[in-house]
């Protein structure tokens, strides 16, 4: 598995790193739009967000979109007990 080097965070927005000699980033769609690094497929993103998922953008070294990651955390069965 490749190891990331020169990793840096843009707090609350993105993580940038060098992997196998190529720069890349993973960040929020808002961050990608702010930096104009990657055009986001708005319809795909909106559909994922409407389904309750958190969407992050993967950007290549040359600022092109590599893909979207859709994340969702399901509550565990014992969550109520843990919160109590």
PDB file of N, CA and C in Angstrom:
ATOM      1  N   UNK A   1       0.848  -1.174   0.000  1.00  0.00           N
ATOM      2  CA  UNK A   1       0.000   0.000   0.000  1.00  0.00           C
ATOM      3  C   UNK A   1       0.892   1.236   0.000  1.00  0.00           C
ATOM      4  N   UNK A   2       0.611   2.209  -0.871  1.00  0.00           N
ATOM      5  CA  UNK A   2       1.417   3.422  -0.921  1.00  0.00           C
ATOM      6  C   UNK A   2       1.291   4.234   0.364  1.00  0.00           C
ATOM      7  N   UNK A   3       2.346   4.921   0.699  1.00  0.00           N
ATOM      8  CA  UNK A   3       2.370   5.758   1.899  1.00  0.00           C
ATOM      9  C   UNK A   3       2.310   7.216   1.467  1.00  0.00           C
ATOM     10  N   UNK A   4       1.491   7.999   2.145  1.00  0.00           N
ATOM     11  CA  UNK A   4       1.384   9.425   1.851  1.00  0.00           C
ATOM     12  C   UNK A   4       2.519  10.173   2.528  1.00  0.00           C
ATOM     13  N   UNK A   5       3.055  11.158   1.834  1.00  0.00           N
ATOM     14  CA  UNK A   5       4.109  12.017   2.375  1.00  0.00           C
ATOM     15  C   UNK A   5       3.669  13.465   2.223  1.00  0.00           C
ATOM     16  N   UNK A   6       4.325  14.332   2.958  1.00  0.00           N
ATOM     17  CA  UNK A   6       4.044  15.767   2.879  1.00  0.00           C
ATOM     18  C   UNK A   6       2.553  16.063   3.031  1.00  0.00           C
ATOM     19  N   UNK A   7       1.900  15.326   3.906  1.00  0.00           N
ATOM     20  CA  UNK A   7       0.468  15.527   4.126  1.00  0.00           C
ATOM     21  C   UNK A   7       0.225  16.845   4.848  1.00  0.00           C
ATOM     22  N   UNK A   8      -0.819  17.528   4.443  1.00  0.00           N
ATOM     23  CA  UNK A   8      -1.199  18.791   5.068  1.00  0.00           C
ATOM     24  C   UNK A   8      -2.719  18.873   5.082  1.00  0.00           C
ATOM     25  N   UNK A   9      -3.229  19.516   6.106  1.00  0.00           N
ATOM     26  CA  UNK A   9      -4.674  19.668   6.234  1.00  0.00           C
ATOM     27  C   UNK A   9      -5.077  21.116   6.037  1.00  0.00           C
ATOM     28  N   UNK A  10      -6.194  21.307   5.386  1.00  0.00           N
ATOM     29  CA  UNK A  10      -6.868  22.592   5.320  1.00  0.00           C
ATOM     30  C   UNK A  10      -8.045  22.403   6.275  1.00  0.00           C
ATOM     31  N   UNK A  11      -7.912  22.853   7.535  1.00  0.00           N
ATOM     32  CA  UNK A  11      -8.894  22.517   8.570  1.00  0.00           C
ATOM     33  C   UNK A  11     -10.354  22.680   8.131  1.00  0.00           C
ATOM     34  N   UNK A  12     -11.093  21.595   8.327  1.00  0.00           N
ATOM     35  CA  UNK A  12     -12.509  21.586   8.006  1.00  0.00           C
ATOM     36  C   UNK A  12     -12.823  21.525   6.529  1.00  0.00           C
ATOM     37  N   UNK A  13     -11.762  21.404   5.679  1.00  0.00           N
ATOM     38  CA  UNK A  13     -12.020  21.459   4.249  1.00  0.00           C
ATOM     39  C   UNK A  13     -11.394  20.322   3.452  1.00  0.00           C
ATOM     40  N   UNK A  14     -10.099  20.042   3.662  1.00  0.00           N
ATOM     41  CA  UNK A  14      -9.430  19.067   2.805  1.00  0.00           C
ATOM     42  C   UNK A  14      -8.140  18.560   3.433  1.00  0.00           C
ATOM     43  N   UNK A  15      -7.645  17.476   2.840  1.00  0.00           N
ATOM     44  CA  UNK A  15      -6.327  16.921   3.171  1.00  0.00           C
ATOM     45  C   UNK A  15      -5.584  16.786   1.850  1.00  0.00           C
ATOM     46  N   UNK A  16      -4.339  17.270   1.825  1.00  0.00           N
ATOM     47  CA  UNK A  16      -3.516  17.202   0.619  1.00  0.00           C
ATOM     48  C   UNK A  16      -2.295  16.360   0.946  1.00  0.00           C
ATOM     49  N   UNK A  17      -1.793  15.597  -0.031  1.00  0.00           N
ATOM     50  CA  UNK A  17      -0.620  14.756   0.210  1.00  0.00           C
ATOM     51  C   UNK A  17       0.060  14.395  -1.089  1.00  0.00           C
ATOM     52  N   UNK A  18       1.258  13.861  -0.945  1.00  0.00           N
ATOM     53  CA  UNK A  18       2.041  13.343  -2.057  1.00  0.00           C
ATOM     54  C   UNK A  18       2.019  11.822  -1.926  1.00  0.00           C
ATOM     55  N   UNK A  19       1.532  11.122  -2.954  1.00  0.00           N
ATOM     56  CA  UNK A  19       1.454   9.665  -2.933  1.00  0.00           C
ATOM     57  C   UNK A  19       2.108   9.150  -4.213  1.00  0.00           C
ATOM     58  N   UNK A  20       3.129   8.339  -4.031  1.00  0.00           N
ATOM     59  CA  UNK A  20       3.883   7.807  -5.166  1.00  0.00           C
ATOM     60  C   UNK A  20       4.315   8.909  -6.126  1.00  0.00           C
ATOM     61  N   UNK A  21       4.757  10.030  -5.560  1.00  0.00           N
ATOM     62  CA  UNK A  21       5.269  11.129  -6.364  1.00  0.00           C
ATOM     63  C   UNK A  21       4.234  12.034  -6.989  1.00  0.00           C
ATOM     64  N   UNK A  22       2.959  11.769  -6.746  1.00  0.00           N
ATOM     65  CA  UNK A  22       1.883  12.594  -7.314  1.00  0.00           C
ATOM     66  C   UNK A  22       1.107  13.275  -6.205  1.00  0.00           C
ATOM     67  N   UNK A  23       0.813  14.536  -6.415  1.00  0.00           N
ATOM     68  CA  UNK A  23       0.014  15.273  -5.439  1.00  0.00           C
ATOM     69  C   UNK A  23      -1.463  14.986  -5.663  1.00  0.00           C
ATOM     70  N   UNK A  24      -2.186  14.962  -4.577  1.00  0.00           N
ATOM     71  CA  UNK A  24      -3.619  14.754  -4.655  1.00  0.00           C
ATOM     72  C   UNK A  24      -4.287  15.329  -3.431  1.00  0.00           C
ATOM     73  N   UNK A  25      -5.594  15.336  -3.415  1.00  0.00           N
ATOM     74  CA  UNK A  25      -6.334  15.884  -2.289  1.00  0.00           C
ATOM     75  C   UNK A  25      -7.663  15.176  -2.147  1.00  0.00           C
ATOM     76  N   UNK A  26      -8.166  15.189  -0.929  1.00  0.00           N
ATOM     77  CA  UNK A  26      -9.502  14.704  -0.611  1.00  0.00           C
ATOM     78  C   UNK A  26     -10.146  15.806   0.204  1.00  0.00           C
ATOM     79  N   UNK A  27     -11.282  16.304  -0.257  1.00  0.00           N
ATOM     80  CA  UNK A  27     -11.900  17.411   0.459  1.00  0.00           C
ATOM     81  C   UNK A  27     -13.375  17.525   0.183  1.00  0.00           C
ATOM     82  N   UNK A  28     -13.964  18.511   0.812  1.00  0.00           N
ATOM     83  CA  UNK A  28     -15.396  18.731   0.657  1.00  0.00           C
ATOM     84  C   UNK A  28     -15.694  19.310  -0.728  1.00  0.00           C
ATOM     85  N   UNK A  29     -16.906  19.082  -1.217  1.00  0.00           N
ATOM     86  CA  UNK A  29     -17.289  19.689  -2.488  1.00  0.00           C
ATOM     87  C   UNK A  29     -17.174  21.222  -2.448  1.00  0.00           C
ATOM     88  N   UNK A  30     -17.496  21.821  -1.307  1.00  0.00           N
ATOM     89  CA  UNK A  30     -17.387  23.282  -1.181  1.00  0.00           C
ATOM     90  C   UNK A  30     -15.942  23.726  -1.346  1.00  0.00           C
ATOM     91  N   UNK A  31     -15.006  22.988  -0.747  1.00  0.00           N
ATOM     92  CA  UNK A  31     -13.583  23.321  -0.886  1.00  0.00           C
ATOM     93  C   UNK A  31     -13.153  23.214  -2.348  1.00  0.00           C
ATOM     94  N   UNK A  32     -13.554  22.148  -3.027  1.00  0.00           N
ATOM     95  CA  UNK A  32     -13.183  21.965  -4.427  1.00  0.00           C
ATOM     96  C   UNK A  32     -13.724  23.111  -5.277  1.00  0.00           C
ATOM     97  N   UNK A  33     -14.942  23.536  -4.995  1.00  0.00           N
ATOM     98  CA  UNK A  33     -15.536  24.643  -5.753  1.00  0.00           C
ATOM     99  C   UNK A  33     -14.817  25.958  -5.451  1.00  0.00           C
ATOM    100  N   UNK A  34     -14.469  26.185  -4.177  1.00  0.00           N
ATOM    101  CA  UNK A  34     -13.752  27.408  -3.785  1.00  0.00           C
ATOM    102  C   UNK A  34     -12.420  27.528  -4.502  1.00  0.00           C
ATOM    103  N   UNK A  35     -11.699  26.420  -4.593  1.00  0.00           N
ATOM    104  CA  UNK A  35     -10.365  26.438  -5.173  1.00  0.00           C
ATOM    105  C   UNK A  35     -10.385  26.244  -6.674  1.00  0.00           C
ATOM    106  N   UNK A  36     -11.554  25.949  -7.222  1.00  0.00           N
ATOM    107  CA  UNK A  36     -11.725  25.683  -8.646  1.00  0.00           C
ATOM    108  C   UNK A  36     -10.791  24.575  -9.126  1.00  0.00           C
ATOM    109  N   UNK A  37     -10.463  23.654  -8.212  1.00  0.00           N
ATOM    110  CA  UNK A  37      -9.594  22.540  -8.577  1.00  0.00           C
ATOM    111  C   UNK A  37     -10.327  21.487  -9.384  1.00  0.00           C
ATOM    112  N   UNK A  38     -11.576  21.291  -9.073  1.00  0.00           N
ATOM    113  CA  UNK A  38     -12.275  20.193  -9.727  1.00  0.00           C
ATOM    114  C   UNK A  38     -13.732  20.542  -9.950  1.00  0.00           C
ATOM    115  N   UNK A  39     -14.186  20.417 -11.190  1.00  0.00           N
ATOM    116  CA  UNK A  39     -15.628  20.568 -11.409  1.00  0.00           C
ATOM    117  C   UNK A  39     -16.336  19.370 -10.786  1.00  0.00           C
ATOM    118  N   UNK A  40     -17.382  19.619 -10.084  1.00  0.00           N
ATOM    119  CA  UNK A  40     -18.104  18.552  -9.398  1.00  0.00           C
ATOM    120  C   UNK A  40     -19.373  18.238 -10.177  1.00  0.00           C
ATOM    121  N   UNK A  41     -19.634  16.975 -10.328  1.00  0.00           N
ATOM    122  CA  UNK A  41     -20.861  16.552 -10.997  1.00  0.00           C
ATOM    123  C   UNK A  41     -22.005  16.808 -10.029  1.00  0.00           C
ATOM    124  N   UNK A  42     -22.642  17.993 -10.149  1.00  0.00           N
ATOM    125  CA  UNK A  42     -23.639  18.434  -9.185  1.00  0.00           C
ATOM    126  C   UNK A  42     -24.801  17.471  -9.018  1.00  0.00           C
ATOM    127  N   UNK A  43     -25.265  16.889 -10.102  1.00  0.00           N
ATOM    128  CA  UNK A  43     -26.407  15.983  -9.994  1.00  0.00           C
ATOM    129  C   UNK A  43     -26.039  14.745  -9.189  1.00  0.00           C
ATOM    130  N   UNK A  44     -24.868  14.192  -9.435  1.00  0.00           N
ATOM    131  CA  UNK A  44     -24.434  13.004  -8.700  1.00  0.00           C
ATOM    132  C   UNK A  44     -24.247  13.346  -7.232  1.00  0.00           C
ATOM    133  N   UNK A  45     -23.606  14.461  -6.962  1.00  0.00           N
ATOM    134  CA  UNK A  45     -23.374  14.868  -5.578  1.00  0.00           C
ATOM    135  C   UNK A  45     -24.697  15.094  -4.856  1.00  0.00           C
ATOM    136  N   UNK A  46     -25.609  15.804  -5.500  1.00  0.00           N
ATOM    137  CA  UNK A  46     -26.898  16.098  -4.883  1.00  0.00           C
ATOM    138  C   UNK A  46     -27.664  14.819  -4.568  1.00  0.00           C
ATOM    139  N   UNK A  47     -27.638  13.865  -5.470  1.00  0.00           N
ATOM    140  CA  UNK A  47     -28.352  12.603  -5.240  1.00  0.00           C
ATOM    141  C   UNK A  47     -27.763  11.866  -4.043  1.00  0.00           C
ATOM    142  N   UNK A  48     -26.449  11.856  -3.936  1.00  0.00           N
ATOM    143  CA  UNK A  48     -25.800  11.182  -2.806  1.00  0.00           C
ATOM    144  C   UNK A  48     -26.127  11.890  -1.488  1.00  0.00           C
ATOM    145  N   UNK A  49     -26.066  13.225  -1.504  1.00  0.00           N
ATOM    146  CA  UNK A  49     -26.371  13.979  -0.290  1.00  0.00           C
ATOM    147  C   UNK A  49     -27.825  13.816   0.123  1.00  0.00           C
ATOM    148  N   UNK A  50     -28.724  13.789  -0.853  1.00  0.00           N
ATOM    149  CA  UNK A  50     -30.142  13.593  -0.551  1.00  0.00           C
ATOM    150  C   UNK A  50     -30.402  12.221   0.056  1.00  0.00           C
ATOM    151  N   UNK A  51     -29.533  11.274  -0.235  1.00  0.00           N
ATOM    152  CA  UNK A  51     -29.657   9.929   0.334  1.00  0.00           C
ATOM    153  C   UNK A  51     -29.036   9.864   1.727  1.00  0.00           C
ATOM    154  N   UNK A  52     -28.613  11.024   2.261  1.00  0.00           N
ATOM    155  CA  UNK A  52     -28.088  11.068   3.623  1.00  0.00           C
ATOM    156  C   UNK A  52     -26.600  10.785   3.741  1.00  0.00           C
ATOM    157  N   UNK A  53     -25.892  10.848   2.639  1.00  0.00           N
ATOM    158  CA  UNK A  53     -24.462  10.554   2.660  1.00  0.00           C
ATOM    159  C   UNK A  53     -23.651  11.851   2.691  1.00  0.00           C
ATOM    160  N   UNK A  54     -22.468  11.784   3.295  1.00  0.00           N
ATOM    161  CA  UNK A  54     -21.519  12.882   3.260  1.00  0.00           C
ATOM    162  C   UNK A  54     -20.619  12.646   2.057  1.00  0.00           C
ATOM    163  N   UNK A  55     -20.505  13.635   1.201  1.00  0.00           N
ATOM    164  CA  UNK A  55     -19.731  13.484  -0.030  1.00  0.00           C
ATOM    165  C   UNK A  55     -18.395  14.206   0.103  1.00  0.00           C
ATOM    166  N   UNK A  56     -17.323  13.524  -0.299  1.00  0.00           N
ATOM    167  CA  UNK A  56     -16.007  14.145  -0.374  1.00  0.00           C
ATOM    168  C   UNK A  56     -15.486  13.953  -1.795  1.00  0.00           C
ATOM    169  N   UNK A  57     -14.648  14.885  -2.224  1.00  0.00           N
ATOM    170  CA  UNK A  57     -14.116  14.893  -3.583  1.00  0.00           C
ATOM    171  C   UNK A  57     -12.666  14.437  -3.552  1.00  0.00           C
ATOM    172  N   UNK A  58     -12.289  13.571  -4.468  1.00  0.00           N
ATOM    173  CA  UNK A  58     -10.900  13.147  -4.623  1.00  0.00           C
ATOM    174  C   UNK A  58     -10.374  13.841  -5.876  1.00  0.00           C
ATOM    175  N   UNK A  59      -9.269  14.595  -5.700  1.00  0.00           N
ATOM    176  CA  UNK A  59      -8.712  15.397  -6.779  1.00  0.00           C
ATOM    177  C   UNK A  59      -7.299  14.920  -7.088  1.00  0.00           C
ATOM    178  N   UNK A  60      -6.964  14.817  -8.364  1.00  0.00           N
ATOM    179  CA  UNK A  60      -5.624  14.398  -8.773  1.00  0.00           C
ATOM    180  C   UNK A  60      -4.656  15.573  -8.696  1.00  0.00           C
ATOM    181  N   UNK A  61      -3.384  15.273  -8.959  1.00  0.00           N
ATOM    182  CA  UNK A  61      -2.329  16.273  -8.895  1.00  0.00           C
ATOM    183  C   UNK A  61      -2.588  17.444  -9.834  1.00  0.00           C
ATOM    184  N   UNK A  62      -3.185  17.175 -10.979  1.00  0.00           N
ATOM    185  CA  UNK A  62      -3.405  18.260 -11.924  1.00  0.00           C
ATOM    186  C   UNK A  62      -4.759  18.926 -11.742  1.00  0.00           C
ATOM    187  N   UNK A  63      -5.390  18.706 -10.589  1.00  0.00           N
ATOM    188  CA  UNK A  63      -6.638  19.375 -10.268  1.00  0.00           C
ATOM    189  C   UNK A  63      -7.864  18.796 -10.918  1.00  0.00           C
ATOM    190  N   UNK A  64      -7.727  17.623 -11.504  1.00  0.00           N
ATOM    191  CA  UNK A  64      -8.884  16.985 -12.128  1.00  0.00           C
ATOM    192  C   UNK A  64      -9.598  16.091 -11.125  1.00  0.00           C
ATOM    193  N   UNK A  65     -10.912  16.006 -11.206  1.00  0.00           N
ATOM    194  CA  UNK A  65     -11.635  15.143 -10.274  1.00  0.00           C
ATOM    195  C   UNK A  65     -11.321  13.675 -10.565  1.00  0.00           C
ATOM    196  N   UNK A  66     -11.012  12.948  -9.525  1.00  0.00           N
ATOM    197  CA  UNK A  66     -10.772  11.518  -9.656  1.00  0.00           C
ATOM    198  C   UNK A  66     -12.042  10.756  -9.332  1.00  0.00           C
ATOM    199  N   UNK A  67     -12.818  11.323  -8.408  1.00  0.00           N
ATOM    200  CA  UNK A  67     -14.072  10.680  -8.052  1.00  0.00           C
ATOM    201  C   UNK A  67     -14.686  11.306  -6.820  1.00  0.00           C
ATOM    202  N   UNK A  68     -15.839  10.798  -6.476  1.00  0.00           N
ATOM    203  CA  UNK A  68     -16.546  11.207  -5.271  1.00  0.00           C
ATOM    204  C   UNK A  68     -16.603  10.017  -4.330  1.00  0.00           C
ATOM    205  N   UNK A  69     -16.453  10.280  -3.048  1.00  0.00           N
ATOM    206  CA  UNK A  69     -16.656   9.249  -2.028  1.00  0.00           C
ATOM    207  C   UNK A  69     -17.922   9.610  -1.273  1.00  0.00           C
ATOM    208  N   UNK A  70     -18.795   8.650  -1.091  1.00  0.00           N
ATOM    209  CA  UNK A  70     -20.023   8.870  -0.339  1.00  0.00           C
ATOM    210  C   UNK A  70     -19.931   8.068   0.954  1.00  0.00           C
ATOM    211  N   UNK A  71     -19.974   8.775   2.068  1.00  0.00           N
ATOM    212  CA  UNK A  71     -19.809   8.151   3.376  1.00  0.00           C
ATOM    213  C   UNK A  71     -21.099   8.239   4.171  1.00  0.00           C
ATOM    214  N   UNK A  72     -21.369   7.206   4.921  1.00  0.00           N
ATOM    215  CA  UNK A  72     -22.546   7.226   5.789  1.00  0.00           C
ATOM    216  C   UNK A  72     -22.251   6.364   6.999  1.00  0.00           C
ATOM    217  N   UNK A  73     -22.525   6.891   8.150  1.00  0.00           N
ATOM    218  CA  UNK A  73     -22.291   6.176   9.391  1.00  0.00           C
ATOM    219  C   UNK A  73     -23.637   5.722   9.946  1.00  0.00           C
ATOM    220  N   UNK A  74     -23.822   4.433  10.030  1.00  0.00           N
ATOM    221  CA  UNK A  74     -25.063   3.878  10.561  1.00  0.00           C
ATOM    222  C   UNK A  74     -24.942   3.733  12.078  1.00  0.00           C
ATOM    223  N   UNK A  75     -25.965   4.138  12.826  1.00  0.00           N
ATOM    224  CA  UNK A  75     -25.920   3.980  14.286  1.00  0.00           C
ATOM    225  C   UNK A  75     -25.862   2.492  14.658  1.00  0.00           C
ATOM    226  N   UNK A  76     -25.055   2.199  15.654  1.00  0.00           N
ATOM    227  CA  UNK A  76     -24.987   0.830  16.160  1.00  0.00           C
ATOM    228  C   UNK A  76     -26.242   0.525  16.966  1.00  0.00           C
ATOM    229  N   UNK A  77     -26.532  -0.743  17.096  1.00  0.00           N
ATOM    230  CA  UNK A  77     -27.705  -1.179  17.836  1.00  0.00           C
ATOM    231  C   UNK A  77     -27.707  -0.740  19.287  1.00  0.00           C
ATOM    232  N   UNK A  78     -26.506  -0.592  19.867  1.00  0.00           N
ATOM    233  CA  UNK A  78     -26.418  -0.205  21.279  1.00  0.00           C
ATOM    234  C   UNK A  78     -26.144   1.293  21.455  1.00  0.00           C
ATOM    235  N   UNK A  79     -26.387   2.110  20.412  1.00  0.00           N
ATOM    236  CA  UNK A  79     -26.091   3.536  20.472  1.00  0.00           C
ATOM    237  C   UNK A  79     -26.903   4.244  21.560  1.00  0.00           C
ATOM    238  N   UNK A  80     -28.176   3.918  21.678  1.00  0.00           N
ATOM    239  CA  UNK A  80     -29.023   4.564  22.681  1.00  0.00           C
ATOM    240  C   UNK A  80     -28.468   4.323  24.078  1.00  0.00           C
ATOM    241  N   UNK A  81     -28.090   3.093  24.335  1.00  0.00           N
ATOM    242  CA  UNK A  81     -27.516   2.733  25.638  1.00  0.00           C
ATOM    243  C   UNK A  81     -26.211   3.496  25.888  1.00  0.00           C
ATOM    244  N   UNK A  82     -25.380   3.601  24.881  1.00  0.00           N
ATOM    245  CA  UNK A  82     -24.108   4.296  25.021  1.00  0.00           C
ATOM    246  C   UNK A  82     -24.281   5.773  25.295  1.00  0.00           C
ATOM    247  N   UNK A  83     -25.259   6.400  24.656  1.00  0.00           N
ATOM    248  CA  UNK A  83     -25.524   7.816  24.870  1.00  0.00           C
ATOM    249  C   UNK A  83     -26.073   8.058  26.268  1.00  0.00           C
ATOM    250  N   UNK A  84     -26.919   7.129  26.722  1.00  0.00           N
ATOM    251  CA  UNK A  84     -27.521   7.262  28.064  1.00  0.00           C
ATOM    252  C   UNK A  84     -26.428   7.176  29.100  1.00  0.00           C
TER     253      UNK A  84
END
